Amino acid sequence: MTPSSLPLFFTVVLANVVFGRPSQTPSLSTPGANVVAKDIFILAGQSNMAGRGGVHGGKWDGNIPPGCKPHPSILRFSAKHKWEVAKEPLHADIDVKKICGIGPGMPFANEVLANVSKTRVVGLVPCAIGGTRMTKWARGTPLYARLVHRANESLREGGAIRGLLWFHGESDTESRIDAEAYKDRMETFINDLRSDLNVPNLPVIQVVTPSGDKKFMDTVRRAQKEVNLPDVWWVDARGLNMKSDDHMHLTTISQVHLGRNMARVFLASYGPSSPHT
């Protein structure tokens, strides 16, 4: 399979489409008149997915850029398993041991909504937890069980799971063993999740971790790009701005750029005008 790239509206990041082929994965087709269809996306991984944009000194600054504004057609599945209008921070009641801010989820949802039928609803299911290695997401662990449970519960009022947004890997750059095992562990995780959710071609949009000073960063970045499964795509976060106070988490504006580019990768393959639809 040969990597290809999508044209971008921003020059700060290159959204590279590397794996994937036409499949029977449900697409964002336009529903019939007077029908509201819920397209559900799981948000998982660690702190950058949970959102640290705008968090400084243990407090979130409350700044919500236009790309993260609430919309009545963007819903969030709460920790209490209730659908509600989504608003930042999306993971406030999920990643409860940390202060959450802006992540890529709302920019993704707003970009998707802007390019599909207005009779649709985008549903977000936050599941990310900061500081978690890949082994913490393996089948049989509490985090994996919680993700599957929340995803299944989100379907009770209708809708379909359209994709997994995955931003992870920083914690696995600290150990050679974890870094070198990342590709195999990620492929196992995806296969297990597709099986347990009964969505065999579940699209996965994963973020290739930004640059950093961890010893095995390049090993993990390479592993993320080499995941060899159908309907798995990656967006490279290298070049996006990091917060100056920790040099590990993306700034608010970088999260907006990232979320939009993840949406463009998804829409290029599964949107209303995509070749797969």
mmCIF file of C-alpha atoms in Angstrom:
data_model
loop_
_atom_site.group_PDB
_atom_site.id
_atom_site.type_symbol
_atom_site.label_atom_id
_atom_site.label_comp_id
_atom_site.label_asym_id
_atom_site.label_seq_id
_atom_site.Cartn_x
_atom_site.Cartn_y
_atom_site.Cartn_z
ATOM 1 C CA MET A 1 0.000 0.000 0.000
ATOM 2 C CA THR A 2 1.345 3.365 -0.946
ATOM 3 C CA PRO A 3 0.994 6.464 1.247
ATOM 4 C CA SER A 4 -0.892 9.369 -0.279
ATOM 5 C CA SER A 5 -1.822 12.791 1.008
ATOM 6 C CA LEU A 6 -4.881 14.995 1.084
ATOM 7 C CA PRO A 7 -4.819 18.694 0.176
ATOM 8 C CA LEU A 8 -4.923 20.834 3.310
ATOM 9 C CA PHE A 9 -6.219 24.250 4.186
ATOM 10 C CA PHE A 10 -3.486 24.556 6.799
ATOM 11 C CA THR A 11 0.236 24.191 6.186
ATOM 12 C CA VAL A 12 1.189 23.389 9.753
ATOM 13 C CA VAL A 13 0.395 19.670 9.450
ATOM 14 C CA LEU A 14 0.313 17.061 6.713
ATOM 15 C CA ALA A 15 -2.644 14.701 6.932
ATOM 16 C CA ASN A 16 -1.356 11.513 5.327
ATOM 17 C CA VAL A 17 -3.722 8.764 4.271
ATOM 18 C CA VAL A 18 -1.753 5.525 4.399
ATOM 19 C CA PHE A 19 -3.983 2.503 4.769
ATOM 20 C CA GLY A 20 -7.510 1.757 3.690
ATOM 21 C CA ARG A 21 -9.501 0.465 0.808
ATOM 22 C CA PRO A 22 -13.169 0.420 -0.242
ATOM 23 C CA SER A 23 -15.145 -1.690 2.190
ATOM 24 C CA GLN A 24 -18.635 -2.185 3.492
ATOM 25 C CA THR A 25 -18.070 0.225 6.355
ATOM 26 C CA PRO A 26 -21.228 2.326 6.881
ATOM 27 C CA SER A 27 -20.865 5.681 5.138
ATOM 28 C CA LEU A 28 -22.351 9.067 5.859
ATOM 29 C CA SER A 29 -25.105 8.805 3.279
ATOM 30 C CA THR A 30 -28.001 11.237 3.390
ATOM 31 C CA PRO A 31 -31.043 9.784 5.225
ATOM 32 C CA GLY A 32 -34.623 10.116 4.066
ATOM 33 C CA ALA A 33 -36.824 13.103 4.766
ATOM 34 C CA ASN A 34 -37.619 13.863 8.416
ATOM 35 C CA VAL A 35 -35.106 11.258 9.633
ATOM 36 C CA VAL A 36 -32.411 12.172 12.127
ATOM 37 C CA ALA A 37 -29.446 9.797 11.937
ATOM 38 C CA LYS A 38 -26.792 9.722 14.665
ATOM 39 C CA ASP A 39 -23.231 9.136 13.477
ATOM 40 C CA ILE A 40 -21.232 8.065 16.539
ATOM 41 C CA PHE A 41 -17.481 8.493 16.976
ATOM 42 C CA ILE A 42 -15.436 7.082 19.860
ATOM 43 C CA LEU A 43 -12.688 9.358 21.213
ATOM 44 C CA ALA A 44 -9.923 7.367 22.895
ATOM 45 C CA GLY A 45 -6.238 7.409 23.752
ATOM 46 C CA GLN A 46 -4.472 9.553 26.312
ATOM 47 C CA SER A 47 -4.101 13.165 27.410
ATOM 48 C CA ASN A 48 -3.940 14.946 24.051
ATOM 49 C CA MET A 49 -7.230 13.313 23.039
ATOM 50 C CA ALA A 50 -8.726 14.063 26.447
ATOM 51 C CA GLY A 51 -7.689 17.677 25.798
ATOM 52 C CA ARG A 52 -5.060 19.824 27.472
ATOM 53 C CA GLY A 53 -5.346 22.835 25.174
ATOM 54 C CA GLY A 54 -5.703 25.989 27.252
ATOM 55 C CA VAL A 55 -4.744 24.275 30.508
ATOM 56 C CA HIS A 56 -2.074 26.190 32.414
ATOM 57 C CA GLY A 57 -1.044 25.940 36.028
ATOM 58 C CA GLY A 58 -3.756 23.409 36.790
ATOM 59 C CA LYS A 59 -6.577 25.529 35.341
ATOM 60 C CA TRP A 60 -8.354 25.671 32.005
ATOM 61 C CA ASP A 61 -8.502 29.205 30.579
ATOM 62 C CA GLY A 62 -12.051 28.729 29.244
ATOM 63 C CA ASN A 63 -11.154 29.925 25.750
ATOM 64 C CA ILE A 64 -13.388 28.241 23.158
ATOM 65 C CA PRO A 65 -12.365 28.997 19.552
ATOM 66 C CA PRO A 66 -14.994 29.008 16.774
ATOM 67 C CA GLY A 67 -14.109 25.481 15.673
ATOM 68 C CA CYS A 68 -15.041 24.169 19.119
ATOM 69 C CA LYS A 69 -18.357 25.967 19.587
ATOM 70 C CA PRO A 70 -21.399 23.903 20.647
ATOM 71 C CA HIS A 71 -24.012 22.994 18.042
ATOM 72 C CA PRO A 72 -27.439 21.416 18.680
ATOM 73 C CA SER A 73 -26.576 18.625 16.225
ATOM 74 C CA ILE A 74 -23.354 17.665 18.030
ATOM 75 C CA LEU A 75 -24.025 15.498 21.070
ATOM 76 C CA ARG A 76 -21.799 14.059 23.772
ATOM 77 C CA PHE A 77 -22.288 10.782 25.657
ATOM 78 C CA SER A 78 -21.729 11.678 29.305
ATOM 79 C CA ALA A 79 -20.159 9.572 32.051
ATOM 80 C CA LYS A 80 -23.741 8.884 33.196
ATOM 81 C CA HIS A 81 -24.599 7.435 29.777
ATOM 82 C CA LYS A 82 -26.827 10.334 28.758
ATOM 83 C CA TRP A 83 -26.756 12.150 25.442
ATOM 84 C CA GLU A 84 -26.392 15.913 25.831
ATOM 85 C CA VAL A 85 -25.344 18.857 23.678
ATOM 86 C CA ALA A 86 -21.569 18.611 23.471
ATOM 87 C CA LYS A 87 -19.411 21.365 24.877
ATOM 88 C CA GLU A 88 -15.813 21.755 25.933
ATOM 89 C CA PRO A 89 -14.108 20.215 27.777
ATOM 90 C CA LEU A 90 -15.488 16.980 26.330
ATOM 91 C CA HIS A 91 -13.613 14.764 28.794
ATOM 92 C CA ALA A 92 -14.298 16.732 31.971
ATOM 93 C CA ASP A 93 -16.240 13.855 33.583
ATOM 94 C CA ILE A 94 -14.161 11.074 32.004
ATOM 95 C CA ASP A 95 -10.485 11.916 32.615
ATOM 96 C CA VAL A 96 -11.386 13.059 36.111
ATOM 97 C CA LYS A 97 -7.931 12.909 37.697
ATOM 98 C CA LYS A 98 -6.653 15.664 35.400
ATOM 99 C CA ILE A 99 -7.796 19.126 34.310
ATOM 100 C CA CYS A 100 -9.213 18.882 30.807
ATOM 101 C CA GLY A 101 -9.313 21.558 28.132
ATOM 102 C CA ILE A 102 -9.538 21.612 24.344
ATOM 103 C CA GLY A 103 -8.969 18.420 22.358
ATOM 104 C CA PRO A 104 -9.575 17.457 18.709
ATOM 105 C CA GLY A 105 -13.089 16.054 19.215
ATOM 106 C CA MET A 106 -15.206 19.201 18.805
ATOM 107 C CA PRO A 107 -13.240 20.538 15.791
ATOM 108 C CA PHE A 108 -13.647 17.113 14.194
ATOM 109 C CA ALA A 109 -17.401 17.075 14.816
ATOM 110 C CA ASN A 110 -17.937 20.627 13.565
ATOM 111 C CA GLU A 111 -15.994 19.896 10.375
ATOM 112 C CA VAL A 112 -17.953 16.689 9.732
ATOM 113 C CA LEU A 113 -21.265 18.422 10.397
ATOM 114 C CA ALA A 114 -20.383 21.231 7.992
ATOM 115 C CA ASN A 115 -19.962 18.680 5.198
ATOM 116 C CA VAL A 116 -22.911 16.322 5.682
ATOM 117 C CA SER A 117 -26.676 16.581 5.629
ATOM 118 C CA LYS A 118 -28.109 18.904 8.250
ATOM 119 C CA THR A 119 -30.605 16.170 9.144
ATOM 120 C CA ARG A 120 -27.773 14.221 10.790
ATOM 121 C CA VAL A 121 -26.454 14.289 14.339
ATOM 122 C CA VAL A 122 -22.802 13.736 15.251
ATOM 123 C CA GLY A 123 -22.421 11.851 18.524
ATOM 124 C CA LEU A 124 -19.134 11.844 20.448
ATOM 125 C CA VAL A 125 -18.269 9.185 23.032
ATOM 126 C CA PRO A 126 -15.288 10.408 25.127
ATOM 127 C CA CYS A 127 -13.138 7.590 26.552
ATOM 128 C CA ALA A 128 -9.563 8.936 26.684
ATOM 129 C CA ILE A 129 -7.486 8.817 29.862
ATOM 130 C CA GLY A 130 -4.166 10.636 30.272
ATOM 131 C CA GLY A 131 -0.898 8.818 30.914
ATOM 132 C CA THR A 132 -2.033 5.366 29.738
ATOM 133 C CA ARG A 133 0.266 2.964 27.915
ATOM 134 C CA MET A 134 -0.968 0.696 25.131
ATOM 135 C CA THR A 135 -1.059 -2.240 27.536
ATOM 136 C CA LYS A 136 -3.749 -0.395 29.518
ATOM 137 C CA TRP A 137 -6.032 -0.567 26.458
ATOM 138 C CA ALA A 138 -5.689 -4.298 25.763
ATOM 139 C CA ARG A 139 -8.733 -6.541 25.815
ATOM 140 C CA GLY A 140 -9.437 -7.588 29.407
ATOM 141 C CA THR A 141 -8.320 -4.310 30.982
ATOM 142 C CA PRO A 142 -10.708 -1.882 32.729
ATOM 143 C CA LEU A 143 -10.130 0.836 30.113
ATOM 144 C CA TYR A 144 -10.913 -1.505 27.243
ATOM 145 C CA ALA A 145 -14.017 -2.851 28.968
ATOM 146 C CA ARG A 146 -15.223 0.670 29.709
ATOM 147 C CA LEU A 147 -14.704 1.760 26.099
ATOM 148 C CA VAL A 148 -16.691 -1.194 24.730
ATOM 149 C CA HIS A 149 -19.432 -0.701 27.316
ATOM 150 C CA ARG A 150 -19.779 3.023 26.622
ATOM 151 C CA ALA A 151 -19.787 2.443 22.870
ATOM 152 C CA ASN A 152 -22.543 -0.177 23.135
ATOM 153 C CA GLU A 153 -24.592 1.936 25.542
ATOM 154 C CA SER A 154 -24.379 4.890 23.135
ATOM 155 C CA LEU A 155 -26.366 2.855 20.577
ATOM 156 C CA ARG A 156 -29.412 2.340 22.782
ATOM 157 C CA GLU A 157 -31.246 5.348 21.322
ATOM 158 C CA GLY A 158 -30.259 4.570 17.751
ATOM 159 C CA GLY A 159 -27.398 5.495 15.490
ATOM 160 C CA ALA A 160 -24.300 3.729 14.234
ATOM 161 C CA ILE A 161 -20.653 3.756 15.256
ATOM 162 C CA ARG A 162 -18.827 5.380 12.349
ATOM 163 C CA GLY A 163 -15.270 5.530 13.607
ATOM 164 C CA LEU A 164 -12.627 5.570 16.320
ATOM 165 C CA LEU A 165 -10.504 8.691 16.784
ATOM 166 C CA TRP A 166 -7.253 7.625 18.476
ATOM 167 C CA PHE A 167 -4.550 9.969 19.844
ATOM 168 C CA HIS A 168 -2.045 7.944 21.832
ATOM 169 C CA GLY A 169 1.557 6.829 22.083
ATOM 170 C CA GLU A 170 3.460 9.327 24.204
ATOM 171 C CA SER A 171 3.696 7.034 27.242
ATOM 172 C CA ASP A 172 5.025 4.182 25.097
ATOM 173 C CA THR A 173 8.024 6.267 23.980
ATOM 174 C CA GLU A 174 9.671 5.846 27.391
ATOM 175 C CA SER A 175 10.515 2.138 27.040
ATOM 176 C CA ARG A 176 12.177 0.246 24.197
ATOM 177 C CA ILE A 177 9.982 -2.785 24.898
ATOM 178 C CA ASP A 178 6.756 -0.741 24.686
ATOM 179 C CA ALA A 179 7.901 1.213 21.634
ATOM 180 C CA GLU A 180 8.936 -1.853 19.651
ATOM 181 C CA ALA A 181 5.721 -3.673 20.568
ATOM 182 C CA TYR A 182 3.456 -0.743 19.667
ATOM 183 C CA LYS A 183 2.531 -1.813 16.126
ATOM 184 C CA ASP A 184 1.511 -5.349 17.105
ATOM 185 C CA ARG A 185 -0.370 -4.137 20.185
ATOM 186 C CA MET A 186 -2.228 -1.499 18.160
ATOM 187 C CA GLU A 187 -3.242 -3.987 15.486
ATOM 188 C CA THR A 188 -4.474 -6.419 18.144
ATOM 189 C CA PHE A 189 -6.419 -3.640 19.851
ATOM 190 C CA ILE A 190 -8.126 -2.635 16.601
ATOM 191 C CA ASN A 191 -9.002 -6.225 15.667
ATOM 192 C CA ASP A 192 -10.358 -6.942 19.150
ATOM 193 C CA LEU A 193 -12.408 -3.737 19.187
ATOM 194 C CA ARG A 194 -13.893 -4.371 15.758
ATOM 195 C CA SER A 195 -14.875 -7.860 16.853
ATOM 196 C CA ASP A 196 -16.355 -6.841 20.200
ATOM 197 C CA LEU A 197 -18.318 -3.934 18.690
ATOM 198 C CA ASN A 198 -19.400 -6.085 15.729
ATOM 199 C CA VAL A 199 -18.126 -3.458 13.280
ATOM 200 C CA PRO A 200 -15.576 -5.449 11.255
ATOM 201 C CA ASN A 201 -14.497 -2.502 9.103
ATOM 202 C CA LEU A 202 -14.611 0.192 11.785
ATOM 203 C CA PRO A 203 -12.644 3.190 10.457
ATOM 204 C CA VAL A 204 -9.756 4.208 12.684
ATOM 205 C CA ILE A 205 -8.220 7.677 12.390
ATOM 206 C CA GLN A 206 -5.074 7.679 14.499
ATOM 207 C CA VAL A 207 -2.746 10.574 15.241
ATOM 208 C CA VAL A 208 0.973 10.061 14.795
ATOM 209 C CA THR A 209 2.447 11.529 17.962
ATOM 210 C CA PRO A 210 4.123 14.947 17.765
ATOM 211 C CA SER A 211 7.886 15.280 18.012
ATOM 212 C CA GLY A 212 9.367 15.145 21.480
ATOM 213 C CA ASP A 213 12.522 14.474 23.442
ATOM 214 C CA LYS A 214 11.589 10.949 24.550
ATOM 215 C CA LYS A 215 14.208 8.347 23.643
ATOM 216 C CA PHE A 216 11.951 6.080 21.590
ATOM 217 C CA MET A 217 9.653 8.693 20.009
ATOM 218 C CA ASP A 218 10.746 7.870 16.457
ATOM 219 C CA THR A 219 10.183 4.151 17.077
ATOM 220 C CA VAL A 220 6.580 4.768 18.121
ATOM 221 C CA ARG A 221 5.954 7.217 15.270
ATOM 222 C CA ARG A 222 7.218 4.660 12.776
ATOM 223 C CA ALA A 223 5.064 1.928 14.347
ATOM 224 C CA GLN A 224 1.949 4.099 14.097
ATOM 225 C CA LYS A 225 2.544 4.658 10.388
ATOM 226 C CA GLU A 226 3.148 0.963 9.775
ATOM 227 C CA VAL A 227 -0.124 -0.355 11.213
ATOM 228 C CA ASN A 228 -1.140 -2.680 8.403
ATOM 229 C CA LEU A 229 -4.903 -3.065 8.546
ATOM 230 C CA PRO A 230 -7.664 -1.943 6.169
ATOM 231 C CA ASP A 231 -9.621 1.204 7.011
ATOM 232 C CA VAL A 232 -6.885 2.558 9.276
ATOM 233 C CA TRP A 233 -5.597 6.043 8.495
ATOM 234 C CA TRP A 234 -3.153 8.388 10.143
ATOM 235 C CA VAL A 235 -2.699 12.118 10.550
ATOM 236 C CA ASP A 236 0.761 13.360 11.495
ATOM 237 C CA ALA A 237 0.870 15.890 14.349
ATOM 238 C CA ARG A 238 4.525 16.740 13.736
ATOM 239 C CA GLY A 239 4.898 20.488 13.213
ATOM 240 C CA LEU A 240 1.929 21.465 15.340
ATOM 241 C CA ASN A 241 2.627 23.825 18.229
ATOM 242 C CA MET A 242 3.134 22.400 21.692
ATOM 243 C CA LYS A 243 2.352 24.188 24.935
ATOM 244 C CA SER A 244 5.404 26.061 26.188
ATOM 245 C CA ASP A 245 4.838 25.032 29.801
ATOM 246 C CA ASP A 246 5.070 21.287 29.222
ATOM 247 C CA HIS A 247 6.280 20.689 25.619
ATOM 248 C CA MET A 248 4.055 17.604 25.521
ATOM 249 C CA HIS A 249 0.494 18.752 24.880
ATOM 250 C CA LEU A 250 -0.888 20.563 21.847
ATOM 251 C CA THR A 251 -2.021 24.165 22.113
ATOM 252 C CA THR A 252 -5.676 25.035 21.622
ATOM 253 C CA ILE A 253 -5.216 26.228 18.030
ATOM 254 C CA SER A 254 -3.158 23.126 17.182
ATOM 255 C CA GLN A 255 -5.965 20.926 18.488
ATOM 256 C CA VAL A 256 -8.383 22.763 16.188
ATOM 257 C CA HIS A 257 -6.107 22.204 13.165
ATOM 258 C CA LEU A 258 -5.693 18.537 14.089
ATOM 259 C CA GLY A 259 -9.404 17.847 14.599
ATOM 260 C CA ARG A 260 -10.290 19.440 11.273
ATOM 261 C CA ASN A 261 -7.662 17.439 9.429
ATOM 262 C CA MET A 262 -8.833 14.215 11.039
ATOM 263 C CA ALA A 263 -12.319 15.054 9.778
ATOM 264 C CA ARG A 264 -11.028 15.685 6.259
ATOM 265 C CA VAL A 265 -9.290 12.323 6.207
ATOM 266 C CA PHE A 266 -12.514 10.653 7.343
ATOM 267 C CA LEU A 267 -14.733 12.558 4.911
ATOM 268 C CA ALA A 268 -12.439 11.835 1.978
ATOM 269 C CA SER A 269 -13.139 8.130 2.404
ATOM 270 C CA TYR A 270 -16.537 7.929 4.110
ATOM 271 C CA GLY A 271 -18.279 11.249 3.482
ATOM 272 C CA PRO A 272 -21.279 11.809 1.195
ATOM 273 C CA SER A 273 -19.110 12.473 -1.869
ATOM 274 C CA SER A 274 -16.407 9.883 -1.158
ATOM 275 C CA PRO A 275 -15.645 7.014 -3.564
ATOM 276 C CA HIS A 276 -16.664 4.503 -0.863
ATOM 277 C CA THR A 277 -20.190 5.822 -0.486
#
